[in-house]
Coordinates of N, CA and C and ligand atoms in Angstrom, one line a residue:
M819 N -11.2 1.3 22.8 CA -10.8 -0.4 23.6 C -9.4 -1.6 23.2
E820 N -8.7 -1.0 24.0 CA -7.6 -1.9 24.3 C -7.7 -3.2 23.5
E821 N -7.7 -4.6 23.7 CA -7.5 -6.0 23.1 C -6.5 -6.5 23.8
K822 N -7.2 -7.4 24.8 CA -6.0 -8.0 25.0 C -5.9 -9.5 24.4
V823 N -6.1 -10.0 24.0 CA -5.6 -11.6 23.5 C -4.6 -11.3 22.5
P824 N -3.3 -12.1 22.7 CA -2.1 -12.1 21.6 C -3.1 -12.8 20.8
G825 N -1.2 -12.4 19.9 CA -1.3 -13.0 17.8 C -2.8 -12.1 17.2
I826 N -4.0 -11.2 17.9 CA -5.0 -10.7 17.0 C -4.6 -9.1 17.1
K827 N -3.1 -8.9 17.2 CA -2.7 -7.7 16.6 C -2.7 -7.2 14.5
V828 N -2.8 -5.9 14.6 CA -3.2 -6.2 13.1 C -2.1 -4.7 13.0
L829 N -1.2 -5.0 11.6 CA -0.3 -4.5 11.1 C -0.7 -4.0 9.6
V830 N -0.1 -3.2 10.1 CA -0.9 -1.7 8.8 C 1.2 -1.4 8.1
A831 N 1.9 -2.6 7.1 CA 3.0 -2.1 6.9 C 3.5 -1.4 5.4
Y832 N 3.8 -0.2 5.1 CA 3.8 0.5 3.7 C 5.4 0.3 3.0
A833 N 5.3 1.1 2.3 CA 6.3 0.7 1.2 C 6.4 2.9 1.0
S834 N 7.3 3.2 0.9 CA 6.6 4.7 -0.1 C 8.0 5.5 0.0
T835 N 7.6 5.8 -1.6 CA 9.3 6.5 -2.1 C 8.8 8.2 -1.5
Y836 N 7.7 9.3 -2.2 CA 7.6 10.4 -1.5 C 6.6 10.6 -0.2
G837 N 5.9 10.0 -0.1 CA 5.4 10.2 1.2 C 4.0 9.1 1.3
S838 N 3.6 9.9 -0.2 CA 2.0 10.1 0.0 C 1.1 8.3 0.6
T839 N 2.0 7.3 0.0 CA 1.9 6.2 0.5 C 1.4 6.3 2.5
Q840 N 2.5 6.5 2.7 CA 2.8 6.3 4.1 C 1.5 7.0 4.8
E841 N 1.1 8.2 3.8 CA -0.5 9.6 4.2 C -1.2 8.0 4.6
V842 N -1.2 7.7 3.7 CA -2.4 6.7 3.4 C -3.0 5.7 4.7
A843 N -1.6 5.1 5.0 CA -1.0 4.1 6.0 C -1.3 4.3 6.8
E844 N -0.9 5.8 7.1 CA -1.4 6.2 9.3 C -3.3 6.5 8.8
A845 N -3.7 6.4 7.3 CA -4.6 7.4 7.8 C -5.7 5.3 8.1
V846 N -5.3 4.3 7.0 CA -6.1 3.4 7.9 C -6.0 1.9 8.7
A847 N -4.6 2.8 9.4 CA -3.8 2.5 10.4 C -4.9 3.6 11.6
A848 N -5.3 4.8 11.7 CA -6.3 5.5 12.1 C -7.4 4.5 12.3
A849 N -8.5 4.4 11.3 CA -9.4 4.3 10.4 C -9.6 2.8 11.6
L850 N -8.1 2.1 11.5 CA -9.0 0.4 12.3 C -8.8 0.4 13.6
R851 N -8.2 2.3 14.4 CA -8.0 1.8 15.4 C -9.1 2.2 16.2
D852 N -9.6 3.3 15.7 CA -11.0 3.6 15.9 C -12.0 2.6 15.4
A853 N -12.1 1.9 14.8 CA -13.1 1.0 14.6 C -13.0 -0.6 16.2
G854 N -11.5 -0.5 16.7 CA -11.0 -1.3 18.6 C -9.5 -1.9 17.3
R855 N -9.5 -1.9 17.3 CA -8.7 -2.6 16.7 C -6.7 -2.3 17.4
T856 N -5.8 -3.4 17.3 CA -5.4 -2.6 18.6 C -3.5 -2.6 16.4
V857 N -3.4 -1.6 16.4 CA -2.4 -1.7 15.7 C -1.0 -1.7 15.2
D858 N -0.4 -2.0 15.2 CA 1.4 -1.9 14.5 C 1.7 -0.7 12.8
L859 N 1.9 0.2 13.4 CA 2.3 1.1 11.6 C 3.3 1.4 11.3
R860 N 4.3 0.6 10.1 CA 5.4 0.2 10.2 C 5.8 0.3 8.6
P861 N 7.5 1.0 8.4 CA 7.3 0.3 6.7 C 7.8 -1.1 6.5
M862 N 7.4 -1.3 5.4 CA 7.3 -2.8 5.5 C 9.5 -3.8 5.9
R863 N 10.4 -2.3 5.6 CA 11.5 -2.6 5.9 C 12.2 -2.7 7.0
E864 N 10.9 -2.1 8.1 CA 11.7 -2.8 8.8 C 11.0 -3.6 9.8
V865 N 10.4 -4.0 9.1 CA 9.5 -5.8 9.5 C 10.7 -7.2 9.4
K866 N 10.8 -7.0 10.7 CA 11.8 -8.6 10.8 C 10.9 -9.6 10.7
S867 N 9.2 -9.7 11.6 CA 8.8 -11.2 11.7 C 7.4 -9.9 11.8
L868 N 6.6 -11.5 11.6 CA 5.3 -11.4 11.7 C 4.6 -11.8 12.7
A869 N 5.2 -12.2 13.4 CA 5.7 -13.3 14.7 C 4.3 -12.5 15.5
E870 N 4.2 -11.9 15.6 CA 3.3 -11.0 17.0 C 1.7 -10.3 16.5
Y871 N 1.5 -10.7 15.0 CA 0.3 -10.5 14.1 C -0.7 -11.2 14.3
G872 N -1.8 -10.5 14.3 CA -2.9 -12.2 13.4 C -3.9 -11.5 12.3
A873 N -3.2 -9.7 11.5 CA -3.7 -9.7 10.5 C -2.6 -9.1 10.3
V874 N -2.2 -8.6 9.0 CA -0.8 -7.4 8.1 C -2.3 -7.3 6.6
V875 N -2.4 -5.5 6.2 CA -2.6 -4.7 5.5 C -1.5 -4.6 5.2
L876 N -0.8 -4.0 3.8 CA -0.3 -4.4 2.7 C -0.5 -3.3 2.2
G877 N 0.3 -2.1 1.8 CA -0.1 -0.7 1.1 C 1.3 -0.2 0.2
A878 N 1.7 0.0 -1.1 CA 2.3 0.5 -1.4 C 2.4 1.0 -2.8
P879 N 2.3 2.0 -2.8 CA 2.8 2.8 -4.6 C 2.9 1.7 -5.6
L880 N 2.2 1.7 -7.2 CA 2.8 1.8 -8.3 C 3.3 2.3 -9.0
Y881 N 4.8 1.7 -9.5 CA 5.7 2.6 -9.8 C 6.4 1.6 -11.4
M882 N 6.2 1.9 -12.6 CA 6.2 2.3 -13.1 C 5.8 0.5 -13.6
F883 N 4.6 0.5 -13.7 CA 3.6 -0.9 -13.9 C 3.6 -1.9 -12.2
H884 N 4.9 -1.2 -11.6 CA 5.1 -2.5 -10.6 C 4.7 -2.4 -9.1
W885 N 4.6 -3.1 -8.6 CA 4.0 -2.4 -6.8 C 5.7 -2.8 -6.9
H886 N 6.2 -1.7 -5.5 CA 6.7 -0.5 -4.7 C 7.8 -2.1 -5.0
K887 N 9.0 -2.1 -5.6 CA 9.9 -3.1 -5.1 C 9.7 -3.3 -3.0
D888 N 10.1 -2.9 -2.1 CA 9.6 -3.0 -0.8 C 8.3 -4.0 -0.2
A889 N 7.6 -4.2 -1.4 CA 5.8 -4.3 -1.1 C 7.0 -6.3 -1.8
R890 N 7.2 -6.0 -2.9 CA 7.5 -6.9 -4.0 C 8.6 -7.5 -2.7
H891 N 10.0 -7.2 -2.3 CA 10.5 -8.1 -1.6 C 10.0 -8.8 0.0
F892 N 8.6 -7.5 0.7 CA 8.2 -8.7 1.5 C 7.3 -9.3 2.0
V893 N 6.5 -9.2 0.5 CA 5.4 -10.7 0.2 C 6.4 -11.5 -0.5
T894 N 8.0 -11.7 -0.5 CA 9.0 -13.3 -0.8 C 9.2 -13.1 0.4
Q895 N 9.9 -12.4 1.3 CA 10.4 -12.2 3.1 C 9.8 -13.7 3.8
H896 N 8.2 -12.0 3.6 CA 7.2 -13.1 4.6 C 6.2 -14.3 4.1
R897 N 6.5 -14.9 3.3 CA 5.3 -16.2 2.6 C 5.0 -16.7 2.9
E898 N 5.9 -17.2 4.1 CA 5.5 -18.6 5.4 C 4.4 -17.6 5.6
A899 N 4.7 -17.0 6.8 CA 3.4 -16.2 7.6 C 2.4 -15.6 6.7
L900 N 2.3 -15.0 5.5 CA 1.9 -13.9 5.1 C 0.1 -15.2 4.8
Q901 N 0.9 -17.1 4.6 CA -0.3 -17.9 4.1 C -0.9 -18.1 5.0
K902 N -0.2 -17.9 6.5 CA -1.3 -18.6 7.8 C -2.6 -16.8 8.1
L903 N -1.7 -16.1 7.7 CA -2.0 -14.9 8.0 C -3.8 -14.1 6.8
P904 N -4.8 -13.4 7.5 CA -5.9 -12.8 7.1 C -4.9 -11.0 6.4
T905 N -5.1 -11.0 5.2 CA -4.4 -10.5 5.1 C -5.8 -9.1 3.7
A906 N -5.1 -7.9 4.1 CA -5.7 -7.3 3.1 C -3.8 -5.8 2.8
V907 N -4.9 -6.1 1.4 CA -3.6 -5.3 -0.2 C -3.8 -4.3 -0.7
F908 N -3.1 -2.7 -0.4 CA -3.9 -1.8 -1.1 C -2.8 -1.0 -2.1
A909 N -3.2 -0.5 -2.7 CA -2.0 0.3 -3.6 C -2.7 2.1 -4.0
L910 N -0.7 2.4 -4.9 CA -1.9 3.7 -4.8 C -1.1 4.1 -6.0
G911 N -1.4 5.0 -7.0 CA -1.6 4.6 -8.4 C -1.9 6.1 -9.6
P912 N -2.7 5.8 -9.5 CA -3.6 7.1 -10.7 C -3.9 8.4 -10.5
F913 N -2.8 9.0 -11.4 CA -2.9 11.0 -10.8 C -4.3 11.1 -11.0
N914 N -5.0 10.8 -12.0 CA -6.1 11.6 -12.1 C -8.0 10.5 -12.2
D915 N -8.9 11.1 -12.3 CA -10.0 10.2 -11.7 C -10.8 10.2 -13.3
K916 N -9.9 9.5 -14.4 CA -9.9 9.2 -15.9 C -10.3 7.2 -15.7
P917 N -11.6 7.0 -15.8 CA -12.2 5.8 -15.6 C -10.8 4.6 -16.2
D918 N -10.1 5.0 -16.8 CA -9.4 4.8 -18.2 C -8.5 3.8 -17.1
E919 N -7.8 5.4 -16.4 CA -6.8 5.6 -15.5 C -6.6 4.0 -14.4
W920 N -7.8 4.4 -13.7 CA -8.4 3.1 -12.3 C -8.3 1.9 -13.4
Q921 N -8.6 1.5 -14.3 CA -8.7 -0.2 -15.0 C -7.9 -0.4 -15.0
E922 N -6.8 0.7 -15.5 CA -5.7 0.0 -16.1 C -4.5 -0.5 -14.9
V923 N -4.8 0.5 -13.6 CA -4.3 0.1 -12.8 C -4.4 -1.0 -12.0
R924 N -5.2 -0.8 -11.9 CA -5.8 -1.7 -11.3 C -5.6 -2.8 -11.9
K925 N -5.8 -3.4 -13.3 CA -5.0 -4.1 -14.3 C -3.2 -4.9 -13.7
E926 N -3.1 -3.7 -13.2 CA -1.4 -3.2 -12.6 C -1.0 -4.2 -11.5
L927 N -1.7 -3.6 -10.8 CA -1.8 -4.4 -9.0 C -2.2 -6.1 -9.4
N928 N -3.3 -6.0 -10.1 CA -3.8 -7.2 -9.9 C -2.6 -8.1 -10.8
S929 N -1.6 -7.9 -11.9 CA -0.8 -8.6 -12.4 C 0.3 -8.8 -11.7
E930 N 0.1 -7.9 -10.8 CA 1.7 -8.3 -9.4 C 1.3 -9.3 -8.2
L931 N -0.6 -8.9 -8.2 CA -0.8 -9.7 -7.2 C -0.5 -11.4 -7.9
A932 N -0.9 -11.1 -8.3 CA -1.1 -12.6 -9.5 C 0.2 -14.0 -9.6
K933 N 1.4 -12.7 -9.3 CA 2.9 -13.2 -9.2 C 3.0 -14.3 -7.8
S934 N 2.1 -13.8 -7.3 CA 2.0 -14.6 -5.8 C 0.4 -15.1 -5.1
P935 N 0.5 -16.0 -5.7 CA -1.1 -16.9 -6.5 C -0.9 -17.1 -4.9
W936 N -0.3 -17.7 -3.5 CA -0.7 -18.6 -2.7 C -1.2 -17.0 -1.7
L937 N -1.3 -15.4 -2.0 CA -1.6 -14.5 -1.5 C -2.2 -14.2 -2.3
A938 N -3.7 -15.1 -0.5 CA -4.8 -14.4 -0.6 C -6.1 -13.4 -0.1
P939 N -5.4 -12.1 -0.2 CA -6.1 -10.2 0.6 C -7.9 -10.9 0.5
A940 N -8.1 -10.6 1.5 CA -9.2 -10.4 1.7 C -9.9 -9.1 1.6
A941 N -9.4 -8.0 1.3 CA -9.4 -7.1 0.4 C -8.4 -6.5 -0.7
V942 N -8.6 -6.0 -1.6 CA -7.7 -5.2 -2.0 C -7.6 -3.9 -3.2
E943 N -7.4 -3.0 -3.0 CA -7.7 -1.7 -2.7 C -7.1 -1.1 -3.4
V944 N -7.2 0.0 -4.5 CA -6.9 0.9 -5.1 C -6.9 2.8 -5.0
F945 N -5.9 3.2 -5.0 CA -6.8 4.1 -3.6 C -5.7 5.8 -4.8
G946 N -6.2 6.6 -5.9 CA -6.0 7.8 -6.4 C -4.8 7.8 -5.1
G947 N -3.1 8.3 -6.3 CA -2.1 9.2 -6.2 C -2.0 10.3 -5.8
K948 N -0.5 10.6 -5.4 CA 0.3 11.7 -5.2 C 1.8 12.3 -6.4
F949 N 1.4 13.4 -7.1 CA 2.5 13.3 -7.8 C 2.5 14.7 -8.3
D950 N 3.4 14.6 -8.2 CA 4.9 16.6 -7.7 C 6.3 17.2 -8.0
P951 N 5.7 17.3 -9.6 CA 6.5 17.0 -10.4 C 8.9 17.4 -9.7
D952 N 8.5 19.3 -9.2 CA 8.9 19.3 -8.4 C 10.7 18.8 -7.0
R953 N 9.6 16.8 -7.1 CA 10.0 16.2 -6.2 C 10.9 15.2 -7.0
L954 N 10.8 15.4 -7.5 CA 11.2 14.0 -9.2 C 12.2 13.6 -8.3
R955 N 13.7 12.9 -8.2 CA 14.0 12.2 -7.8 C 14.9 11.8 -9.0
L956 N 16.7 11.1 -9.4 CA 17.0 10.9 -10.6 C 16.2 9.4 -10.5
P957 N 16.0 8.6 -11.6 CA 16.2 9.6 -12.7 C 14.9 9.8 -13.8
W958 N 13.5 10.0 -12.6 CA 13.1 10.3 -13.1 C 12.7 11.7 -13.6
K959 N 13.4 12.4 -12.8 CA 13.3 14.2 -13.3 C 14.7 13.9 -14.5
L960 N 15.3 13.1 -14.8 CA 16.0 13.5 -16.2 C 13.9 13.5 -17.2
V961 N 13.3 12.8 -17.1 CA 12.5 12.3 -18.3 C 11.1 13.8 -18.3
P962 N 12.0 15.0 -19.7 CA 11.2 15.0 -19.8 C 8.8 15.2 -19.3
A963 N 9.1 14.3 -20.3 CA 7.4 14.5 -19.6 C 6.5 14.3 -18.4
L964 N 7.7 13.4 -18.1 CA 7.0 13.6 -16.7 C 7.2 14.8 -15.3
R965 N 8.6 15.9 -16.3 CA 8.4 16.9 -15.1 C 7.3 17.7 -15.7
Q966 N 6.5 18.1 -16.8 CA 6.0 18.4 -17.7 C 5.0 18.2 -17.1
M967 N 4.7 17.1 -16.7 CA 3.4 17.1 -16.1 C 2.9 18.0 -14.5
P968 N 1.7 17.9 -14.6 CA 1.2 19.0 -13.5 C 0.8 18.4 -12.0
A969 N 1.1 19.0 -10.6 CA 0.7 18.5 -9.1 C -0.1 17.8 -9.3
S970 N -0.9 17.0 -9.2 CA -2.7 16.4 -8.5 C -1.8 15.6 -6.9
D971 N -3.1 15.3 -6.7 CA -3.0 15.0 -5.8 C -4.3 14.7 -5.4
I972 N -4.9 13.4 -5.2 CA -6.4 12.3 -5.4 C -6.6 11.5 -4.6
R973 N -6.1 11.9 -3.7 CA -6.1 10.7 -2.4 C -7.4 11.2 -2.2
D974 N -8.5 9.8 -1.9 CA -10.4 10.7 -0.9 C -9.8 10.2 0.1
W975 N -9.9 10.5 1.1 CA -9.7 11.1 2.6 C -11.1 9.7 3.2
K976 N -12.3 10.3 2.3 CA -13.5 9.6 2.8 C -12.7 8.3 2.0
A977 N -12.7 7.4 1.8 CA -12.8 6.4 1.0 C -11.2 5.3 2.1
I978 N -10.1 6.5 2.1 CA -9.6 5.6 2.7 C -10.0 5.6 4.1
G979 N -10.3 6.1 5.4 CA -10.9 6.3 5.9 C -11.6 4.4 6.1
A980 N -12.5 4.8 5.4 CA -14.0 3.8 5.4 C -13.7 2.5 4.9
W981 N -13.0 2.7 3.7 CA -12.0 1.5 3.9 C -11.2 0.4 4.8
G982 N -10.6 1.2 5.5 CA -9.1 1.0 6.8 C -10.7 0.7 8.0
N983 N -12.1 0.7 7.8 CA -13.0 0.9 9.2 C -13.4 -0.8 8.4
S984 N -13.8 -0.3 7.4 CA -15.0 -2.6 6.5 C -13.4 -3.8 6.8
L985 N -12.0 -3.2 6.6 CA -10.9 -3.4 7.5 C -11.8 -4.3 8.6
A986 N -11.6 -3.2 9.8 CA -11.6 -4.6 11.1 C -12.5 -5.5 11.5
S987 N -13.6 -5.8 10.1 CA -13.6 -6.7 10.9 C -13.6 -8.2 9.7
I988 N -12.8 -7.3 8.2 CA -12.5 -8.7 7.5 C -11.7 -9.4 8.2
L989 N -10.4 -8.5 9.0 CA -9.8 -9.1 9.2 C -10.0 -9.6 10.3
S990 N -10.8 -10.3 10.4 CA -11.4 -11.8 11.8 C -9.4 -12.4 11.6
P991 N -9.3 -12.7 13.4 CA -8.2 -13.1 13.9 C -9.2 -15.3 14.1
I992 N -7.4 -15.2 13.0 CA -7.1 -16.7 12.7 C -7.3 -17.7 14.5
G993 N -8.3 -18.1 14.0 CA -7.7 -19.6 15.5 C -9.5 -19.3 16.5
Ligands
FMN1274 C1 8.3 8.4 -11.9 C2 7.6 7.2 -11.8 C3 6.6 6.5 -11.8 C4 5.1 5.6 -12.0 N1 4.5 4.9 -12.0 C5 2.7 4.5 -12.1 C6 2.5 3.6 -12.6 O1 3.1 2.7 -13.6 N2 0.9 3.1 -12.0 C7 0.7 4.3 -11.6 O2 -0.9 3.3 -11.2 N3 0.9 4.7 -10.8 C8 2.0 5.5 -10.9 N4 3.3 7.0 -10.6 C9 2.6 6.9 -9.6 C10 2.9 6.9 -8.0 O3 1.5 5.8 -7.8 C11 2.5 7.9 -6.9 O4 2.6 8.9 -7.2 C12 2.5 8.1 -5.8 O5 1.1 8.4 -4.3 C13 3.7 7.5 -4.9 O6 3.5 7.0 -4.1 P1 4.7 8.0 -3.1 O7 4.2 8.9 -2.4 O8 4.4 6.1 -1.6 O9 5.9 7.2 -3.1 C14 4.3 7.1 -10.9 C15 5.1 7.5 -9.6 C16 6.6 8.7 -10.4 C17 6.3 9.5 -9.6

């Protein structure tokens, strides 16, 4: 279903170093489209203006206890527009299904979001991440503890699709 009203297009903006968050952003965008929303999917770095959007989904992984630097930059750069738009946020992080790790990762994301108290996302979600020691870049590939960790991918595509679908009604256009 194509929406004709200007200003209600949803932007799914993502940051991704190794590509796993990009794939999750693609799945979130597909779920929103399935639910009838018009969606643009773009890397945060390439977004210059939010003028044509009626809602924004921000997705980025956590690295060393911080949200990806592109996400931090995006939130600062687009503060004025984001304050007026409905938003949703997701982060990728945990490598395994231990409840303690998920709690820690949620804390990490919450403390990152607390740095921008003016941003009031209507939904915040953490998804499991993907890790491949063979693809580590510098400086991380010099860290033995990281190199010795097993490869894993605990992205839950069903949960990702369901969350993306739920955003279709949560991110209602303002006005
Ligand atoms: C060097 C390194 C540091 C990481 N640090 C964290 C972290 O502090 N917290 C966390 O939850 N996940 C952390 N992760 C996991 C990533 O968020 C996860 O692998 C994610 O899927 C990567 O997304 P990308 O493929 O889009 O770059 C780290 C991963 C790497 C390789």
